[in-house]
mmCIF file with all atom_site columns, C-alpha atoms in Angstrom:
data_model
loop_
_atom_site.group_PDB
_atom_site.id
_atom_site.type_symbol
_atom_site.label_atom_id
_atom_site.label_alt_id
_atom_site.label_comp_id
_atom_site.label_asym_id
_atom_site.label_entity_id
_atom_site.label_seq_id
_atom_site.pdbx_PDB_ins_code
_atom_site.Cartn_x
_atom_site.Cartn_y
_atom_site.Cartn_z
_atom_site.occupancy
_atom_site.B_iso_or_equiv
_atom_site.pdbx_formal_charge
_atom_site.auth_seq_id
_atom_site.auth_comp_id
_atom_site.auth_asym_id
_atom_site.auth_atom_id
_atom_site.pdbx_PDB_model_num
ATOM 1   C CA . MET A 1 1   ? 115.744 -3.554  216.168 1.00 0.00 ? 23  MET A CA 1
ATOM 2   C CA . LYS A 1 2   ? 115.771 -7.139  217.540 1.00 0.00 ? 24  LYS A CA 1
ATOM 3   C CA . LYS A 1 3   ? 112.440 -8.418  217.362 1.00 0.00 ? 25  LYS A CA 1
ATOM 4   C CA . THR A 1 4   ? 111.100 -9.370  220.973 1.00 0.00 ? 26  THR A CA 1
ATOM 5   C CA . ARG A 1 5   ? 109.751 -12.992 221.320 1.00 0.00 ? 27  ARG A CA 1
ATOM 6   C CA . LYS A 1 6   ? 106.769 -13.694 223.343 1.00 0.00 ? 28  LYS A CA 1
ATOM 7   C CA . ILE A 1 7   ? 105.422 -16.659 225.212 1.00 0.00 ? 29  ILE A CA 1
ATOM 8   C CA . ARG A 1 8   ? 102.223 -17.430 224.401 1.00 0.00 ? 30  ARG A CA 1
ATOM 9   C CA . VAL A 1 9   ? 99.328  -18.364 226.826 1.00 0.00 ? 31  VAL A CA 1
ATOM 10  C CA . LYS A 1 10  ? 96.901  -20.535 224.886 1.00 0.00 ? 32  LYS A CA 1
ATOM 11  C CA . VAL A 1 11  ? 93.936  -23.164 225.866 1.00 0.00 ? 33  VAL A CA 1
ATOM 12  C CA . PHE A 1 12  ? 93.623  -26.415 224.052 1.00 0.00 ? 34  PHE A CA 1
ATOM 13  C CA . GLY A 1 13  ? 90.151  -28.920 224.168 1.00 0.00 ? 35  GLY A CA 1
ATOM 14  C CA . LEU A 1 14  ? 90.306  -32.363 224.504 1.00 0.00 ? 36  LEU A CA 1
ATOM 15  C CA . ILE A 1 15  ? 87.266  -33.987 222.935 1.00 0.00 ? 37  ILE A CA 1
ATOM 16  C CA . ARG A 1 16  ? 87.019  -37.619 223.042 1.00 0.00 ? 38  ARG A CA 1
ATOM 17  C CA . ASP A 1 17  ? 84.573  -40.129 221.289 1.00 0.00 ? 39  ASP A CA 1
ATOM 18  C CA . GLY A 1 18  ? 85.616  -43.633 222.495 1.00 0.00 ? 40  GLY A CA 1
ATOM 19  C CA . ASN A 1 19  ? 89.123  -44.392 221.288 1.00 0.00 ? 41  ASN A CA 1
ATOM 20  C CA . ARG A 1 20  ? 89.217  -41.246 219.192 1.00 0.00 ? 42  ARG A CA 1
ATOM 21  C CA . ILE A 1 21  ? 90.071  -37.619 219.790 1.00 0.00 ? 43  ILE A CA 1
ATOM 22  C CA . PHE A 1 22  ? 89.081  -34.428 217.621 1.00 0.00 ? 44  PHE A CA 1
ATOM 23  C CA . VAL A 1 23  ? 91.984  -32.643 216.247 1.00 0.00 ? 45  VAL A CA 1
ATOM 24  C CA . SER A 1 24  ? 92.730  -30.450 213.553 1.00 0.00 ? 46  SER A CA 1
ATOM 25  C CA . GLU A 1 25  ? 95.587  -31.380 211.212 1.00 0.00 ? 47  GLU A CA 1
ATOM 26  C CA . ASP A 1 26  ? 98.363  -28.947 209.667 1.00 0.00 ? 48  ASP A CA 1
ATOM 27  C CA . TYR A 1 27  ? 101.888 -29.054 208.124 1.00 0.00 ? 49  TYR A CA 1
ATOM 28  C CA . ASP A 1 28  ? 105.228 -27.999 208.978 1.00 0.00 ? 50  ASP A CA 1
ATOM 29  C CA . SER A 1 29  ? 106.836 -27.065 205.441 1.00 0.00 ? 51  SER A CA 1
ATOM 30  C CA . VAL A 1 30  ? 110.228 -26.989 206.839 1.00 0.00 ? 52  VAL A CA 1
ATOM 31  C CA . LYS A 1 31  ? 110.377 -30.231 208.619 1.00 0.00 ? 53  LYS A CA 1
ATOM 32  C CA . GLN A 1 32  ? 108.171 -31.378 205.895 1.00 0.00 ? 54  GLN A CA 1
ATOM 33  C CA . GLN A 1 33  ? 105.903 -33.069 208.545 1.00 0.00 ? 55  GLN A CA 1
ATOM 34  C CA . LYS A 1 34  ? 102.103 -33.515 208.893 1.00 0.00 ? 56  LYS A CA 1
ATOM 35  C CA . TYR A 1 35  ? 101.492 -32.912 212.583 1.00 0.00 ? 57  TYR A CA 1
ATOM 36  C CA . TYR A 1 36  ? 97.916  -32.780 214.810 1.00 0.00 ? 58  TYR A CA 1
ATOM 37  C CA . ARG A 1 37  ? 96.667  -30.309 217.446 1.00 0.00 ? 59  ARG A CA 1
ATOM 38  C CA . ALA A 1 38  ? 93.801  -30.144 219.765 1.00 0.00 ? 60  ALA A CA 1
ATOM 39  C CA . LEU A 1 39  ? 91.679  -27.515 219.103 1.00 0.00 ? 61  LEU A CA 1
ATOM 40  C CA . GLY A 1 40  ? 91.651  -24.093 220.959 1.00 0.00 ? 62  GLY A CA 1
ATOM 41  C CA . GLY A 1 41  ? 93.701  -21.143 220.931 1.00 0.00 ? 63  GLY A CA 1
ATOM 42  C CA . SER A 1 42  ? 95.099  -17.897 222.488 1.00 0.00 ? 64  SER A CA 1
ATOM 43  C CA . ILE A 1 43  ? 93.509  -16.374 225.734 1.00 0.00 ? 65  ILE A CA 1
ATOM 44  C CA . GLU A 1 44  ? 93.138  -13.085 225.271 1.00 0.00 ? 66  GLU A CA 1
ATOM 45  C CA . PHE A 1 45  ? 93.694  -10.270 228.149 1.00 0.00 ? 67  PHE A CA 1
ATOM 46  C CA . GLY A 1 46  ? 90.865  -10.041 230.595 1.00 0.00 ? 68  GLY A CA 1
ATOM 47  C CA . GLU A 1 47  ? 89.621  -13.451 229.580 1.00 0.00 ? 69  GLU A CA 1
ATOM 48  C CA . THR A 1 48  ? 89.411  -16.785 231.694 1.00 0.00 ? 70  THR A CA 1
ATOM 49  C CA . SER A 1 49  ? 90.822  -19.822 229.699 1.00 0.00 ? 71  SER A CA 1
ATOM 50  C CA . CYS A 1 50  ? 87.283  -21.498 229.908 1.00 0.00 ? 72  CYS A CA 1
ATOM 51  C CA . ALA A 1 51  ? 85.794  -18.532 228.227 1.00 0.00 ? 73  ALA A CA 1
ATOM 52  C CA . ALA A 1 52  ? 88.815  -18.438 225.562 1.00 0.00 ? 74  ALA A CA 1
ATOM 53  C CA . LEU A 1 53  ? 88.095  -22.317 225.004 1.00 0.00 ? 75  LEU A CA 1
ATOM 54  C CA . GLU A 1 54  ? 84.081  -21.517 224.070 1.00 0.00 ? 76  GLU A CA 1
ATOM 55  C CA . ARG A 1 55  ? 85.148  -18.172 222.299 1.00 0.00 ? 77  ARG A CA 1
ATOM 56  C CA . GLU A 1 56  ? 87.667  -20.409 220.463 1.00 0.00 ? 78  GLU A CA 1
ATOM 57  C CA . PHE A 1 57  ? 85.621  -23.159 219.187 1.00 0.00 ? 79  PHE A CA 1
ATOM 58  C CA . GLN A 1 58  ? 82.848  -20.895 218.512 1.00 0.00 ? 80  GLN A CA 1
ATOM 59  C CA . GLU A 1 59  ? 84.882  -18.920 215.925 1.00 0.00 ? 81  GLU A CA 1
ATOM 60  C CA . GLU A 1 60  ? 86.679  -21.693 214.324 1.00 0.00 ? 82  GLU A CA 1
ATOM 61  C CA . ILE A 1 61  ? 84.086  -24.440 214.163 1.00 0.00 ? 83  ILE A CA 1
ATOM 62  C CA . GLN A 1 62  ? 80.920  -22.809 215.525 1.00 0.00 ? 84  GLN A CA 1
ATOM 63  C CA . ALA A 1 63  ? 80.425  -25.472 218.014 1.00 0.00 ? 85  ALA A CA 1
ATOM 64  C CA . GLU A 1 64  ? 79.458  -25.142 221.527 1.00 0.00 ? 86  GLU A CA 1
ATOM 65  C CA . LEU A 1 65  ? 80.780  -27.344 224.418 1.00 0.00 ? 87  LEU A CA 1
ATOM 66  C CA . LYS A 1 66  ? 79.659  -29.305 227.648 1.00 0.00 ? 88  LYS A CA 1
ATOM 67  C CA . ASN A 1 67  ? 80.721  -30.778 230.637 1.00 0.00 ? 89  ASN A CA 1
ATOM 68  C CA . ILE A 1 68  ? 83.943  -28.760 230.313 1.00 0.00 ? 90  ILE A CA 1
ATOM 69  C CA . ARG A 1 69  ? 86.498  -29.848 233.102 1.00 0.00 ? 91  ARG A CA 1
ATOM 70  C CA . TYR A 1 70  ? 90.071  -28.497 233.816 1.00 0.00 ? 92  TYR A CA 1
ATOM 71  C CA . ARG A 1 71  ? 92.595  -31.342 233.299 1.00 0.00 ? 93  ARG A CA 1
ATOM 72  C CA . GLY A 1 72  ? 95.893  -29.239 233.586 1.00 0.00 ? 94  GLY A CA 1
ATOM 73  C CA . CYS A 1 73  ? 98.951  -26.971 232.238 1.00 0.00 ? 95  CYS A CA 1
ATOM 74  C CA . LEU A 1 74  ? 101.529 -27.626 230.293 1.00 0.00 ? 96  LEU A CA 1
ATOM 75  C CA . GLU A 1 75  ? 104.704 -25.728 229.078 1.00 0.00 ? 97  GLU A CA 1
ATOM 76  C CA . ASN A 1 76  ? 105.703 -26.025 225.293 1.00 0.00 ? 98  ASN A CA 1
ATOM 77  C CA . LEU A 1 77  ? 108.816 -25.003 223.661 1.00 0.00 ? 99  LEU A CA 1
ATOM 78  C CA . PHE A 1 78  ? 108.946 -26.051 220.136 1.00 0.00 ? 100 PHE A CA 1
ATOM 79  C CA . THR A 1 79  ? 110.256 -25.083 216.361 1.00 0.00 ? 101 THR A CA 1
ATOM 80  C CA . LEU A 1 80  ? 107.420 -24.287 213.833 1.00 0.00 ? 102 LEU A CA 1
ATOM 81  C CA . GLU A 1 81  ? 108.643 -23.089 209.989 1.00 0.00 ? 103 GLU A CA 1
ATOM 82  C CA . GLY A 1 82  ? 111.999 -23.330 211.657 1.00 0.00 ? 104 GLY A CA 1
ATOM 83  C CA . LYS A 1 83  ? 110.962 -20.551 214.250 1.00 0.00 ? 105 LYS A CA 1
ATOM 84  C CA . PRO A 1 84  ? 111.180 -21.033 217.835 1.00 0.00 ? 106 PRO A CA 1
ATOM 85  C CA . GLY A 1 85  ? 107.977 -20.853 219.828 1.00 0.00 ? 107 GLY A CA 1
ATOM 86  C CA . HIS A 1 86  ? 106.977 -21.045 223.534 1.00 0.00 ? 108 HIS A CA 1
ATOM 87  C CA . GLU A 1 87  ? 103.358 -21.277 224.851 1.00 0.00 ? 109 GLU A CA 1
ATOM 88  C CA . ILE A 1 88  ? 102.129 -22.133 228.030 1.00 0.00 ? 110 ILE A CA 1
ATOM 89  C CA . VAL A 1 89  ? 98.914  -24.305 227.842 1.00 0.00 ? 111 VAL A CA 1
ATOM 90  C CA . GLN A 1 90  ? 95.547  -24.972 229.799 1.00 0.00 ? 112 GLN A CA 1
ATOM 91  C CA . VAL A 1 91  ? 94.066  -28.119 228.821 1.00 0.00 ? 113 VAL A CA 1
ATOM 92  C CA . TYR A 1 92  ? 90.249  -29.281 229.193 1.00 0.00 ? 114 TYR A CA 1
ATOM 93  C CA . GLU A 1 93  ? 88.383  -32.208 228.601 1.00 0.00 ? 115 GLU A CA 1
ATOM 94  C CA . CYS A 1 94  ? 84.802  -31.389 227.355 1.00 0.00 ? 116 CYS A CA 1
ATOM 95  C CA . GLU A 1 95  ? 82.438  -32.335 224.970 1.00 0.00 ? 117 GLU A CA 1
ATOM 96  C CA . PHE A 1 96  ? 80.169  -31.068 221.902 1.00 0.00 ? 118 PHE A CA 1
ATOM 97  C CA . ILE A 1 97  ? 76.775  -30.296 222.584 1.00 0.00 ? 119 ILE A CA 1
ATOM 98  C CA . ASP A 1 98  ? 75.611  -30.979 219.278 1.00 0.00 ? 120 ASP A CA 1
ATOM 99  C CA . PRO A 1 99  ? 75.832  -34.443 218.120 1.00 0.00 ? 121 PRO A CA 1
ATOM 100 C CA . LYS A 1 100 ? 76.464  -33.962 214.473 1.00 0.00 ? 122 LYS A CA 1
ATOM 101 C CA . PHE A 1 101 ? 80.209  -33.385 215.190 1.00 0.00 ? 123 PHE A CA 1
ATOM 102 C CA . TYR A 1 102 ? 80.511  -36.824 216.710 1.00 0.00 ? 124 TYR A CA 1
ATOM 103 C CA . GLN A 1 103 ? 79.560  -38.133 213.029 1.00 0.00 ? 125 GLN A CA 1
ATOM 104 C CA . LEU A 1 104 ? 81.970  -35.857 210.810 1.00 0.00 ? 126 LEU A CA 1
ATOM 105 C CA . GLN A 1 105 ? 84.704  -37.524 208.868 1.00 0.00 ? 127 GLN A CA 1
ATOM 106 C CA . GLU A 1 106 ? 86.305  -33.792 208.461 1.00 0.00 ? 128 GLU A CA 1
ATOM 107 C CA . LEU A 1 107 ? 85.621  -30.169 208.720 1.00 0.00 ? 129 LEU A CA 1
ATOM 108 C CA . VAL A 1 108 ? 87.554  -27.552 206.849 1.00 0.00 ? 130 VAL A CA 1
ATOM 109 C CA . PHE A 1 109 ? 87.619  -24.424 208.683 1.00 0.00 ? 131 PHE A CA 1
ATOM 110 C CA . ILE A 1 110 ? 89.184  -20.943 208.468 1.00 0.00 ? 132 ILE A CA 1
ATOM 111 C CA . GLU A 1 111 ? 91.212  -19.880 211.473 1.00 0.00 ? 133 GLU A CA 1
ATOM 112 C CA . PRO A 1 112 ? 90.202  -16.154 211.782 1.00 0.00 ? 134 PRO A CA 1
ATOM 113 C CA . THR A 1 113 ? 93.331  -14.888 213.433 1.00 0.00 ? 135 THR A CA 1
ATOM 114 C CA . HIS A 1 114 ? 95.414  -15.978 210.516 1.00 0.00 ? 136 HIS A CA 1
ATOM 115 C CA . ASN A 1 115 ? 92.910  -16.169 207.723 1.00 0.00 ? 137 ASN A CA 1
ATOM 116 C CA . SER A 1 116 ? 94.168  -19.355 206.983 1.00 0.00 ? 138 SER A CA 1
ATOM 117 C CA . GLN A 1 117 ? 92.606  -22.984 206.196 1.00 0.00 ? 139 GLN A CA 1
ATOM 118 C CA . HIS A 1 118 ? 92.791  -25.747 208.352 1.00 0.00 ? 140 HIS A CA 1
ATOM 119 C CA . LYS A 1 119 ? 91.126  -29.299 208.478 1.00 0.00 ? 141 LYS A CA 1
ATOM 120 C CA . ALA A 1 120 ? 89.504  -30.874 211.821 1.00 0.00 ? 142 ALA A CA 1
ATOM 121 C CA . LEU A 1 121 ? 89.195  -34.598 211.783 1.00 0.00 ? 143 LEU A CA 1
ATOM 122 C CA . TRP A 1 122 ? 88.903  -37.443 214.457 1.00 0.00 ? 144 TRP A CA 1
ATOM 123 C CA . ILE A 1 123 ? 92.037  -39.926 214.952 1.00 0.00 ? 145 ILE A CA 1
ATOM 124 C CA . ASP A 1 124 ? 92.614  -42.739 216.659 1.00 0.00 ? 146 ASP A CA 1
ATOM 125 C CA . ILE A 1 125 ? 94.299  -42.555 219.949 1.00 0.00 ? 147 ILE A CA 1
ATOM 126 C CA . SER A 1 126 ? 96.249  -45.841 219.321 1.00 0.00 ? 148 SER A CA 1
ATOM 127 C CA . ARG A 1 127 ? 97.893  -44.014 216.415 1.00 0.00 ? 149 ARG A CA 1
ATOM 128 C CA . VAL A 1 128 ? 98.992  -41.657 218.365 1.00 0.00 ? 150 VAL A CA 1
ATOM 129 C CA . LYS A 1 129 ? 100.251 -43.596 221.184 1.00 0.00 ? 151 LYS A CA 1
ATOM 130 C CA . SER A 1 130 ? 102.125 -46.131 218.585 1.00 0.00 ? 152 SER A CA 1
ATOM 131 C CA . GLY A 1 131 ? 103.851 -42.843 217.116 1.00 0.00 ? 153 GLY A CA 1
ATOM 132 C CA . GLU A 1 132 ? 102.537 -43.377 213.519 1.00 0.00 ? 154 GLU A CA 1
ATOM 133 C CA . LEU A 1 133 ? 100.405 -39.779 213.804 1.00 0.00 ? 155 LEU A CA 1
ATOM 134 C CA . ARG A 1 134 ? 102.147 -36.967 215.612 1.00 0.00 ? 156 ARG A CA 1
ATOM 135 C CA . LEU A 1 135 ? 99.881  -35.159 218.536 1.00 0.00 ? 157 LEU A CA 1
ATOM 136 C CA . VAL A 1 136 ? 101.815 -31.639 219.571 1.00 0.00 ? 158 VAL A CA 1
ATOM 137 C CA . PRO A 1 137 ? 102.372 -30.473 222.120 1.00 0.00 ? 159 PRO A CA 1
ATOM 138 C CA . GLU A 1 138 ? 104.136 -34.363 222.771 1.00 0.00 ? 160 GLU A CA 1
ATOM 139 C CA . GLU A 1 139 ? 103.251 -33.403 226.325 1.00 0.00 ? 161 GLU A CA 1
ATOM 140 C CA . PHE A 1 140 ? 99.553  -33.513 225.179 1.00 0.00 ? 162 PHE A CA 1
ATOM 141 C CA . CYS A 1 141 ? 99.676  -37.034 224.786 1.00 0.00 ? 163 CYS A CA 1
ATOM 142 C CA . ASP A 1 142 ? 99.993  -37.349 228.967 1.00 0.00 ? 164 ASP A CA 1
ATOM 143 C CA . TYR A 1 143 ? 96.326  -36.679 228.759 1.00 0.00 ? 165 TYR A CA 1
ATOM 144 C CA . LEU A 1 144 ? 95.189  -39.500 226.621 1.00 0.00 ? 166 LEU A CA 1
#
């Protein structure tokens, strides 16, 4: 039986601090490439995208958000670990309530859905714009 692929609906939080943005770091073993992505995750049935954003930050790094502002929506067609993906992403700009998050060098966290370990850190926007660091989805860069 053929497996049905689904479009995933996600929400990402854009958090800035001067010329830095807060992201998670990951690695695609098929492409042998490191990449960065804003924190967030899937929106559950019956949940608003804003509520999902707050839940995801709470689940992943135990952080509360403030000044949450809707920025837009993007569509992302991609390949990860050799498999095609398709997602619709709601983008919000926001801030951490607790100032300790702005002082972090990096934070290791467990992503609850896949029980996988990830690292969150601040990266310089100029390193993304120069192409030195790969931020995904690429269209997310339009919000920087």
